[in-house]
CSV table of C-alpha atoms in Angstrom, one decimal:
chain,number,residue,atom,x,y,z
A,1,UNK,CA,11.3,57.1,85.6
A,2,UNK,CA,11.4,54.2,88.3
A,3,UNK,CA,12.4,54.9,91.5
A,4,UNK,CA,15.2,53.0,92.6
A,5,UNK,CA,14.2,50.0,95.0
A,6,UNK,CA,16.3,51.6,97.8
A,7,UNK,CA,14.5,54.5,97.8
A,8,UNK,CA,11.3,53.0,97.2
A,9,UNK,CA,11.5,50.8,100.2
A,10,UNK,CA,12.6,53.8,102.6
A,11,UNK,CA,9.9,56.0,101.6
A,12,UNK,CA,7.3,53.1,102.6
A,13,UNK,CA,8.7,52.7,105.3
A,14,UNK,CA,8.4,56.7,106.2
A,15,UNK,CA,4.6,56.5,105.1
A,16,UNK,CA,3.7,54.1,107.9
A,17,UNK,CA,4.4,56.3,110.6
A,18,UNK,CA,1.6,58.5,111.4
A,19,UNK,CA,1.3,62.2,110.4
A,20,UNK,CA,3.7,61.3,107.4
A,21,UNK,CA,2.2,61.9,104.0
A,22,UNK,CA,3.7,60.1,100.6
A,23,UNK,CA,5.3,63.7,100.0
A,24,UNK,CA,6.8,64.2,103.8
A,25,UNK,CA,8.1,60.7,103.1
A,26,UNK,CA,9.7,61.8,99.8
A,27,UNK,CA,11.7,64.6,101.3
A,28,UNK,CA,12.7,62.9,104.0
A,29,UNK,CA,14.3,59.9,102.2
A,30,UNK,CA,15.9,62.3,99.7
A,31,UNK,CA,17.1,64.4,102.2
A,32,UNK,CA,18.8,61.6,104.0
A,33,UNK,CA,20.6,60.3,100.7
A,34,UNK,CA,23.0,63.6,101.8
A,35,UNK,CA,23.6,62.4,105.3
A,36,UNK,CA,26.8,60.3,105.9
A,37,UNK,CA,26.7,56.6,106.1
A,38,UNK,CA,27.2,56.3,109.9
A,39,UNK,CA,24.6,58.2,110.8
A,40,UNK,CA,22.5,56.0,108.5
A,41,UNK,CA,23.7,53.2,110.6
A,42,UNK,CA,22.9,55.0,113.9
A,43,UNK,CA,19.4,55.2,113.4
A,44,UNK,CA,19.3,51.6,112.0
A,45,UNK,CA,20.7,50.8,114.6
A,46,UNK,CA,18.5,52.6,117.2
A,47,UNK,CA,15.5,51.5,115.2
A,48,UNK,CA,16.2,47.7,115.2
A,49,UNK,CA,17.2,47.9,118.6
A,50,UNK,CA,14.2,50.3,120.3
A,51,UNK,CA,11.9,47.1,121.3
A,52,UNK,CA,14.6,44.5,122.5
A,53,UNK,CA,16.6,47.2,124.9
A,54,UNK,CA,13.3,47.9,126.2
A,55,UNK,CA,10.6,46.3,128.2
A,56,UNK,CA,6.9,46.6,129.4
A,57,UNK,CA,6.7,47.1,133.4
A,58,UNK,CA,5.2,44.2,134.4
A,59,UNK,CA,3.5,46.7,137.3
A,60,UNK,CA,2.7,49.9,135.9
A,61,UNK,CA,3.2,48.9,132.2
A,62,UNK,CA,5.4,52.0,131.9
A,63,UNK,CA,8.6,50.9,128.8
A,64,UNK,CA,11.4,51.1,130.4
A,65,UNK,CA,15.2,49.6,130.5
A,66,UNK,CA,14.5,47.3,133.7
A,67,UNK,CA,11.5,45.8,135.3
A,68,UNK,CA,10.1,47.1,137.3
A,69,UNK,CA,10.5,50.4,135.7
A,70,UNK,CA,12.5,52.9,137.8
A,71,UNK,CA,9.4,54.8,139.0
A,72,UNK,CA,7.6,51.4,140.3
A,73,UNK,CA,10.9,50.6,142.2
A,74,UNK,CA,11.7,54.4,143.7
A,75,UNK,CA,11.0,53.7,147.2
A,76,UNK,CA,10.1,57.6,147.5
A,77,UNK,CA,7.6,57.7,145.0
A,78,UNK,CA,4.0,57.6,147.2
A,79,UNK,CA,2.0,54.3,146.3
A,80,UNK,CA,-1.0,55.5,148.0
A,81,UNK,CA,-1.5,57.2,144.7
A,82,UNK,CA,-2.0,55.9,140.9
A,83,UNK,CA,-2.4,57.9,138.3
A,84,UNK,CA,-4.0,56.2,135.2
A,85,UNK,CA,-2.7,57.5,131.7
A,86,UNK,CA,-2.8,56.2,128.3
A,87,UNK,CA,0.3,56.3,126.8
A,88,UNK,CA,4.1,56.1,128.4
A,89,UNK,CA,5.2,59.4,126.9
A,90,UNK,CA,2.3,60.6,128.9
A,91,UNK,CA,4.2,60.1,132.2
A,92,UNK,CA,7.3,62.5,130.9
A,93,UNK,CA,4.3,65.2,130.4
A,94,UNK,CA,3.1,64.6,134.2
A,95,UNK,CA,7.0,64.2,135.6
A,96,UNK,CA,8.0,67.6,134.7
A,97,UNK,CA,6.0,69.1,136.3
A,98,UNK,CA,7.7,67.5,139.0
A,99,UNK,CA,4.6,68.3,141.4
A,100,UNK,CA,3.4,64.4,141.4
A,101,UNK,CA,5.0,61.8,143.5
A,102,UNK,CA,2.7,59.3,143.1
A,103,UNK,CA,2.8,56.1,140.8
A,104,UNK,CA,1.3,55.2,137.5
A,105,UNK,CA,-0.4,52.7,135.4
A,106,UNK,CA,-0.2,53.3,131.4
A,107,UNK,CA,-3.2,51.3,129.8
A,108,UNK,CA,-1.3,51.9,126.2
A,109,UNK,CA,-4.6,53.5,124.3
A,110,UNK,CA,-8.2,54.5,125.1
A,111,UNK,CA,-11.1,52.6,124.4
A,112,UNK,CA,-12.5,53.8,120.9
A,113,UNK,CA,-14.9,50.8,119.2
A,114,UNK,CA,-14.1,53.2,115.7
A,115,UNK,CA,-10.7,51.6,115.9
A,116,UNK,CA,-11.7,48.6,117.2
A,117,UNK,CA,-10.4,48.9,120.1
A,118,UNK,CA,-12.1,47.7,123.5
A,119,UNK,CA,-11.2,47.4,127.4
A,120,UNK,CA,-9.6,44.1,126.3
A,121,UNK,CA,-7.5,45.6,123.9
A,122,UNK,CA,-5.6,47.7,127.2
A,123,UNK,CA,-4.2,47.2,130.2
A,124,UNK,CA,-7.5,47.6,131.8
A,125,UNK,CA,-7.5,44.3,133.8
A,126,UNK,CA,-3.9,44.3,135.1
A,127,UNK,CA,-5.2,47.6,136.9
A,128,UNK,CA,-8.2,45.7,138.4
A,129,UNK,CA,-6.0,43.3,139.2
A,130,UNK,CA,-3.4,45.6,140.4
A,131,UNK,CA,-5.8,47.2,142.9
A,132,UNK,CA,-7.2,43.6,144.0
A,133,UNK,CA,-3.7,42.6,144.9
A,134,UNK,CA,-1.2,43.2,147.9
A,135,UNK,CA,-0.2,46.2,146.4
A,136,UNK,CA,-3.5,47.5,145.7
A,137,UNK,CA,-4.6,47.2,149.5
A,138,UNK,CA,-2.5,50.4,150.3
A,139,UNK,CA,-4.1,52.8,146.8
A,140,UNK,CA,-6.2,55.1,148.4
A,141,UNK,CA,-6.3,57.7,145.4
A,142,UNK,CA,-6.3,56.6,141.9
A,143,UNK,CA,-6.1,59.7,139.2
A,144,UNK,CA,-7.2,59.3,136.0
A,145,UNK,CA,-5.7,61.1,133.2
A,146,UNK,CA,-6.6,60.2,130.6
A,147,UNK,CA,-6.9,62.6,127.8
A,148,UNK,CA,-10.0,65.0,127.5
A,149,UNK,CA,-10.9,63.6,124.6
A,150,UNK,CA,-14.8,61.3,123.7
A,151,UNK,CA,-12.3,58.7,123.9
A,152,UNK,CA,-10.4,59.5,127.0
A,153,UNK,CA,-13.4,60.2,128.8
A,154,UNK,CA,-15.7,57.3,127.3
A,155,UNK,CA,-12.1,55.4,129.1
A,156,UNK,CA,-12.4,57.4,132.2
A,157,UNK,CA,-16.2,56.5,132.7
A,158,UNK,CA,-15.6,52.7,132.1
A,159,UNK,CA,-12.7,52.8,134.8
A,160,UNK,CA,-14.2,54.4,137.5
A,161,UNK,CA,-17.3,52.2,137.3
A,162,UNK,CA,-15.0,48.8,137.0
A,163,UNK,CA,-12.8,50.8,140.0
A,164,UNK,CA,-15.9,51.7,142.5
A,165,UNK,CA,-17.5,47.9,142.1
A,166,UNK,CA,-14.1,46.6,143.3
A,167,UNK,CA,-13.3,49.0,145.9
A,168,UNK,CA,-16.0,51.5,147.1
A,169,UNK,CA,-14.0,53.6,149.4
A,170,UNK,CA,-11.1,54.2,147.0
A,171,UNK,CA,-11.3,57.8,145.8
A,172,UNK,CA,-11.5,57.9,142.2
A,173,UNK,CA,-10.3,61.7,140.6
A,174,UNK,CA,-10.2,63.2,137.5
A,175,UNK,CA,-7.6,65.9,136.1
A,176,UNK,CA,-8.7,69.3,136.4
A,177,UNK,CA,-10.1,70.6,133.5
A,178,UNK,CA,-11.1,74.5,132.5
A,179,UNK,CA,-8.8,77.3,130.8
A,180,UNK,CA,-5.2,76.1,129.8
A,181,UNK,CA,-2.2,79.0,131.7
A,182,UNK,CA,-1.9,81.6,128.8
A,183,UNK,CA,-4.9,81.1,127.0
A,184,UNK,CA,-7.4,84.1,126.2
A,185,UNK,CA,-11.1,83.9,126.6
A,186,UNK,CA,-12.1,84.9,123.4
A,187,UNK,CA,-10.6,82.2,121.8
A,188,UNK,CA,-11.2,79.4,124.4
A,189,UNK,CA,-14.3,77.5,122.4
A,190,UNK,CA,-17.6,76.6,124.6
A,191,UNK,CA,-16.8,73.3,126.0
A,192,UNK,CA,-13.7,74.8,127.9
A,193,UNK,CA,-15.5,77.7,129.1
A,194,UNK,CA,-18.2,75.2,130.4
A,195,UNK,CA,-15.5,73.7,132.4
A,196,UNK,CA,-14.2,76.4,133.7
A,197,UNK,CA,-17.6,77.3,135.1
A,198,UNK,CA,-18.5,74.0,136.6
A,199,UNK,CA,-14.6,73.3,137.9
A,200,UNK,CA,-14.3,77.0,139.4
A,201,UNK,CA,-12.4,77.4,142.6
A,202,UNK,CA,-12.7,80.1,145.7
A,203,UNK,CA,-9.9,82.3,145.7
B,1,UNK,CA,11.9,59.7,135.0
B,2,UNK,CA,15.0,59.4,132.6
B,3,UNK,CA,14.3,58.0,129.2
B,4,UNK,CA,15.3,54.6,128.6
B,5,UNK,CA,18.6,54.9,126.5
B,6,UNK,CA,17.0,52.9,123.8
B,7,UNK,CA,14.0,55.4,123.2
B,8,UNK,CA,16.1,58.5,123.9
B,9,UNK,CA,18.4,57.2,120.9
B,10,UNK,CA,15.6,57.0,118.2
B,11,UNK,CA,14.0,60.3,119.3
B,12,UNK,CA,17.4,62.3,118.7
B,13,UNK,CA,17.7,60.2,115.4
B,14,UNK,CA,14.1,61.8,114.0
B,15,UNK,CA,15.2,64.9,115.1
B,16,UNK,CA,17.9,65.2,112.7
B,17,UNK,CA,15.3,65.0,110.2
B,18,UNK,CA,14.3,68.1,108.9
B,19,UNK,CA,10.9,69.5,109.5
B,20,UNK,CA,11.3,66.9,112.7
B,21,UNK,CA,10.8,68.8,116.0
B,22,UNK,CA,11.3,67.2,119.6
B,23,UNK,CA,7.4,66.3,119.6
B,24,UNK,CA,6.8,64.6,116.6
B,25,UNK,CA,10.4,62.8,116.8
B,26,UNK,CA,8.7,61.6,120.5
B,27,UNK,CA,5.4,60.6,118.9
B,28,UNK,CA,6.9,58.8,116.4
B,29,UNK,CA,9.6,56.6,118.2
B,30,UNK,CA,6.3,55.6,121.0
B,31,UNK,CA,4.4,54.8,117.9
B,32,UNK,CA,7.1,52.4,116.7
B,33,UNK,CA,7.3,50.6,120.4
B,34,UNK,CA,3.6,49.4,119.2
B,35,UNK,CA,5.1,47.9,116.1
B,36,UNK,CA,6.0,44.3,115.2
B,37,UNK,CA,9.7,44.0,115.2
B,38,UNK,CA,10.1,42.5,111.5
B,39,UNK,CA,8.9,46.0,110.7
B,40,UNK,CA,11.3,47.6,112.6
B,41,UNK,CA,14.0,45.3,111.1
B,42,UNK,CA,12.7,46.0,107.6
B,43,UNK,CA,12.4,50.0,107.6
B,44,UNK,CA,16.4,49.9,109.4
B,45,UNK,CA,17.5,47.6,106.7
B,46,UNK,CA,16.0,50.0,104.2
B,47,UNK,CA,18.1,52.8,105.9
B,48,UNK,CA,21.1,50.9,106.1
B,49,UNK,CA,21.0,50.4,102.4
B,50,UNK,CA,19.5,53.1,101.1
B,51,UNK,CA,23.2,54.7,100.2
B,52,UNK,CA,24.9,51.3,99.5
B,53,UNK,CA,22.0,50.1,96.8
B,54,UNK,CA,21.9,53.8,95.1
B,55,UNK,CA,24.4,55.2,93.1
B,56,UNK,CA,25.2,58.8,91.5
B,57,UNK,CA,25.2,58.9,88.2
B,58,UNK,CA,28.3,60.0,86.5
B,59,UNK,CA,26.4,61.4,83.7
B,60,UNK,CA,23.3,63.9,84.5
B,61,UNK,CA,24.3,63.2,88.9
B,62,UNK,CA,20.7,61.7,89.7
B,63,UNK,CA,20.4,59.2,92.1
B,64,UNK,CA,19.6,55.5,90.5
B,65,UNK,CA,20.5,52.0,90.9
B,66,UNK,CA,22.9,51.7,88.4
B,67,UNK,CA,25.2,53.8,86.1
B,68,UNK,CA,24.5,55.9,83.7
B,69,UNK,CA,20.8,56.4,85.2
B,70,UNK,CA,17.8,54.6,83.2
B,71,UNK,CA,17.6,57.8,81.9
B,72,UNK,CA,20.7,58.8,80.7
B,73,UNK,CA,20.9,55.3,78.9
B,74,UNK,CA,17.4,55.6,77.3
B,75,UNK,CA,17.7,55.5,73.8
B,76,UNK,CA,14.4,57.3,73.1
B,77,UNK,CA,15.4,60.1,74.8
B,78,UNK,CA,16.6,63.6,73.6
B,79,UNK,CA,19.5,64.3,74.1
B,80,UNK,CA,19.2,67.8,72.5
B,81,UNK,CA,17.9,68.8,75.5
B,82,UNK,CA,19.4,69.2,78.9
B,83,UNK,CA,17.0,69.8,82.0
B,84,UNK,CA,19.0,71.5,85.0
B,85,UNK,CA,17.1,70.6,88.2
B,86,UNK,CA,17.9,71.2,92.1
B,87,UNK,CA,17.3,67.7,93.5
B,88,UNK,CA,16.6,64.4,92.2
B,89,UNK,CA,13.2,64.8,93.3
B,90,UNK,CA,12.3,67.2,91.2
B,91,UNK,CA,12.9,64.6,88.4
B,92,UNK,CA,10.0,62.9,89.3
B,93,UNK,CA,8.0,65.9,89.3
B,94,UNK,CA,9.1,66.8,85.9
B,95,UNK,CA,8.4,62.7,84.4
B,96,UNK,CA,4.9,62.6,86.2
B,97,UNK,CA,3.8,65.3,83.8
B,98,UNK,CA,5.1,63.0,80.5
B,99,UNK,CA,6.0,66.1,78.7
B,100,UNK,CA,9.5,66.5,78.6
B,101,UNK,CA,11.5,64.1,76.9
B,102,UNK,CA,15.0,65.5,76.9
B,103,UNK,CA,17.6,64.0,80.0
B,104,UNK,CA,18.7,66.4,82.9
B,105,UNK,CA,21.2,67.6,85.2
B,106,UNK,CA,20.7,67.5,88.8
B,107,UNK,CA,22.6,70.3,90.8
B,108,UNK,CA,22.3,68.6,94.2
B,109,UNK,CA,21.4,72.1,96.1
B,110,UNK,CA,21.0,76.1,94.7
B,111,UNK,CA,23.6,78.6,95.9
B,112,UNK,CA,22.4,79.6,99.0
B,113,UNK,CA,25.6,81.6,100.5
B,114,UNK,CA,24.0,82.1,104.5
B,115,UNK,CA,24.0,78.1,104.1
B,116,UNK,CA,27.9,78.2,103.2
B,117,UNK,CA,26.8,76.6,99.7
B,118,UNK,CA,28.9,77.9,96.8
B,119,UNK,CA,29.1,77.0,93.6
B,120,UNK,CA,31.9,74.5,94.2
B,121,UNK,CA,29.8,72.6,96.6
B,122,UNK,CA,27.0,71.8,93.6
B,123,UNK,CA,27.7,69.9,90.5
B,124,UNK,CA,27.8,72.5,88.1
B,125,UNK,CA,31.2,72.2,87.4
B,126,UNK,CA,30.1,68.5,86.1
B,127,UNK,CA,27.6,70.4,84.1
B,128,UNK,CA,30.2,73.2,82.2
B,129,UNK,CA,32.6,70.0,81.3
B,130,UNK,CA,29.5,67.6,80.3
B,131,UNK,CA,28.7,71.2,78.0
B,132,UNK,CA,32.4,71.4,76.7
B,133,UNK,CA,32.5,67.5,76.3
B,134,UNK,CA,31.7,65.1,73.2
B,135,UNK,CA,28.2,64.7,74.5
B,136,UNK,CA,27.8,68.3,74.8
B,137,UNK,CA,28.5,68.9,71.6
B,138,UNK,CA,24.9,67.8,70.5
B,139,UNK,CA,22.9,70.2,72.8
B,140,UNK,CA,20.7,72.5,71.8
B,141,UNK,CA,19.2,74.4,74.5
B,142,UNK,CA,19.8,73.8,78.1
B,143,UNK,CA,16.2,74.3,80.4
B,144,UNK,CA,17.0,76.1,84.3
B,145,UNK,CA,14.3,74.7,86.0
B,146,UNK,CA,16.0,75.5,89.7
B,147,UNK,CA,13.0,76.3,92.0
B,148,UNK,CA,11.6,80.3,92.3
B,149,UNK,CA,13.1,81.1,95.1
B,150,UNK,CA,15.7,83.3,96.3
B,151,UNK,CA,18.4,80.4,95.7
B,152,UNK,CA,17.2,78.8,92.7
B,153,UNK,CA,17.1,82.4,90.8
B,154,UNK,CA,20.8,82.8,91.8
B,155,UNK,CA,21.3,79.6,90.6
B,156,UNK,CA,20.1,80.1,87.7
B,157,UNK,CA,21.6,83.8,86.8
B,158,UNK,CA,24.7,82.0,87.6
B,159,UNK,CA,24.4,78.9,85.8
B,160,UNK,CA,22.9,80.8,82.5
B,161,UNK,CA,26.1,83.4,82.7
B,162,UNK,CA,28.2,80.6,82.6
B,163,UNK,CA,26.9,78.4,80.1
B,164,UNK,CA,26.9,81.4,77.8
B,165,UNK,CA,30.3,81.9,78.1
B,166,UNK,CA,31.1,78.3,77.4
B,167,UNK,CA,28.8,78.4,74.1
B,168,UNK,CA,27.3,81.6,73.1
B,169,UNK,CA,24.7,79.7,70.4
B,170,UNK,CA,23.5,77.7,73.1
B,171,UNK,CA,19.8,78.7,74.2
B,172,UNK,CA,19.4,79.1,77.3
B,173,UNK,CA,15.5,79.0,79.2
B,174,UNK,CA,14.1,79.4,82.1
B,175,UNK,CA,10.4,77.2,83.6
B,176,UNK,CA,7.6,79.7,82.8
B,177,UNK,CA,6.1,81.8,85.5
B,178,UNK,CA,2.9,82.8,86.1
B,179,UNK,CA,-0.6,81.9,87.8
B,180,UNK,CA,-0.9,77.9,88.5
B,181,UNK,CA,-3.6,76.2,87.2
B,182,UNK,CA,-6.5,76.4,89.6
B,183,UNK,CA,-5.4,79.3,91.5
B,184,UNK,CA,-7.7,82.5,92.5
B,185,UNK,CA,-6.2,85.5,91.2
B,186,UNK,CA,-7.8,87.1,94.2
B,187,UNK,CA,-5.4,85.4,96.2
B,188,UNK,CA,-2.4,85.1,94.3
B,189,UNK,CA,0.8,87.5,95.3
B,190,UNK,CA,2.0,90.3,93.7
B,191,UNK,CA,5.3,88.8,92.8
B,192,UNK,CA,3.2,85.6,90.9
B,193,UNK,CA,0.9,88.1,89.2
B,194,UNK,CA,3.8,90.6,88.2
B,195,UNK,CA,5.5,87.5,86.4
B,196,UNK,CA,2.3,86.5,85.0
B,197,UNK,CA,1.9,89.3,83.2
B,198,UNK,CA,5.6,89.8,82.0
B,199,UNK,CA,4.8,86.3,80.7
B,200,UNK,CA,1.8,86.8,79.1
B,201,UNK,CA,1.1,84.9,76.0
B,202,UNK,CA,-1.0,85.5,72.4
B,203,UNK,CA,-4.2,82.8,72.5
């Protein structure tokens, strides 16, 4: 039996998204041939509509509705502080914590040559050039958070070497890393336990 | 930071899906901000129109592009024969094999009564009538192949005590059950391996 074009279309559609398998995409598109028309529409609409009732921050390359983004324009938020992260949706991770009152800068990926992707490929320069500017006169901390990952560190490595030639007194800090709240030694694997060791604190 | 309306929109759209939590739905929608916008115009358009360029069939209920399904109008197939599965998905399933050449029935759901799903809410009142009708009249055996769960044996129990009463020469069967191919009986459950052995054939 052919699949209907309709269907066909929607479930390659669903398989481009990452983490979606041709069977994931399956269910889902069958599943939604029970949900009501409007709410069809609604996500159509939402979809279509995601990247033009959005933009990039032309300072912290945070998406947001305005620009600058409301966090670059908060006159409470500390700019003596940027914290460097890879992806937008890791600033919501960092805010709700609600223990950093600093700014950002979101380079939009890490530097992995597997994927093809270099320093050119992110919003390396515009931080460069960020810290070179008038704004950057006043950063006297800049964060990077990047993910713990070979290609999150390999990024980390890159930027504070690019950082210190520009500006040698700027302090350049890395997230804390060691045991995650919760977690039980047993099961932490060796790398974690080796940075617990190096990273430990006096009580 | 609030959400920009935009984003927050698409994430509560994927999480309407099911097996969609409030992570991936994230993940997904700041995936699609990397995305060219014809793409994003192409997989709304395909869920705009994924109910408007599909229709039920009136005969057998599975979901095609026109009416009677390419199945139901096929002349080669037999219509002795009457396959009664749960979705139109598991058409596909069935047709990838290239076994069965009879038509089918698709229920749209099992009877799952903590769901508030009845009888009345599938199309197996369509089914009795299609039974009792002119092209009824030809049918030989009618196949449950509901899934083994919970549901789908209810389904079927109901379904067979019905169609029985409706035509007592009818035959009525059920898919086998048993071991699937390349499984360990080491690891298979004691409910597959009970129903293996009820099953068991002369070789």
């Amino acid at each position: 039996m052919r699949i209907p074009k309709a269907i066909r279309a929607l479930i390659e559609s669903f398989e481009k998204l990452p983490g979606i398998g041709p069977k994931t995409a399956q269910r889902l598109t069958y599943y939604l041939l029970h949900v009501p028309q409007t709410e069809l529409e609604d996500f159509a609409e939402s979809l279509s509509s995601l990247k033009k009732d959005t933009l990039v921050c032309s300072v912290c390359k945070n998406v947001a509705e305005g620009n600058p983004c409301p966090i670059c324009t908060d006159r409470n938020r500390d700019e003596s502080m940027v914290m460097v992260v890879e992806q937008p949706l890791n600033i919501l991770a960092i805010e709700r914590t609600g223990k950093y009152r600093g700014v950002y800068h979101v380079l939009h990926g890490s530097i992995n040559p597997l994927d093809n992707i270099g320093p050119d490929e992110l919003y390396i320069d515009d931080l460069l050039k960020r810290m070179k500017g008038s704004d950057g006169k006043g950063v006297k901390e800049v964060i990077i958070a990047t993910n713990p990952t070979m290609e999150g560190e390999a990024t980390a490595m890159y930027l504070a070497k690019k950082l210190k030639i520009g500006n040698g007194k700027l302090k350049i800090t890395r997230l804390g890393m060691g045991m995650p709240t919760g977690a039980d030694l047993d099961y932490a694997d060796e790398a974690t336990i080796t940075q617990a060791i190096e990273g430990r604190r006096v009580i």
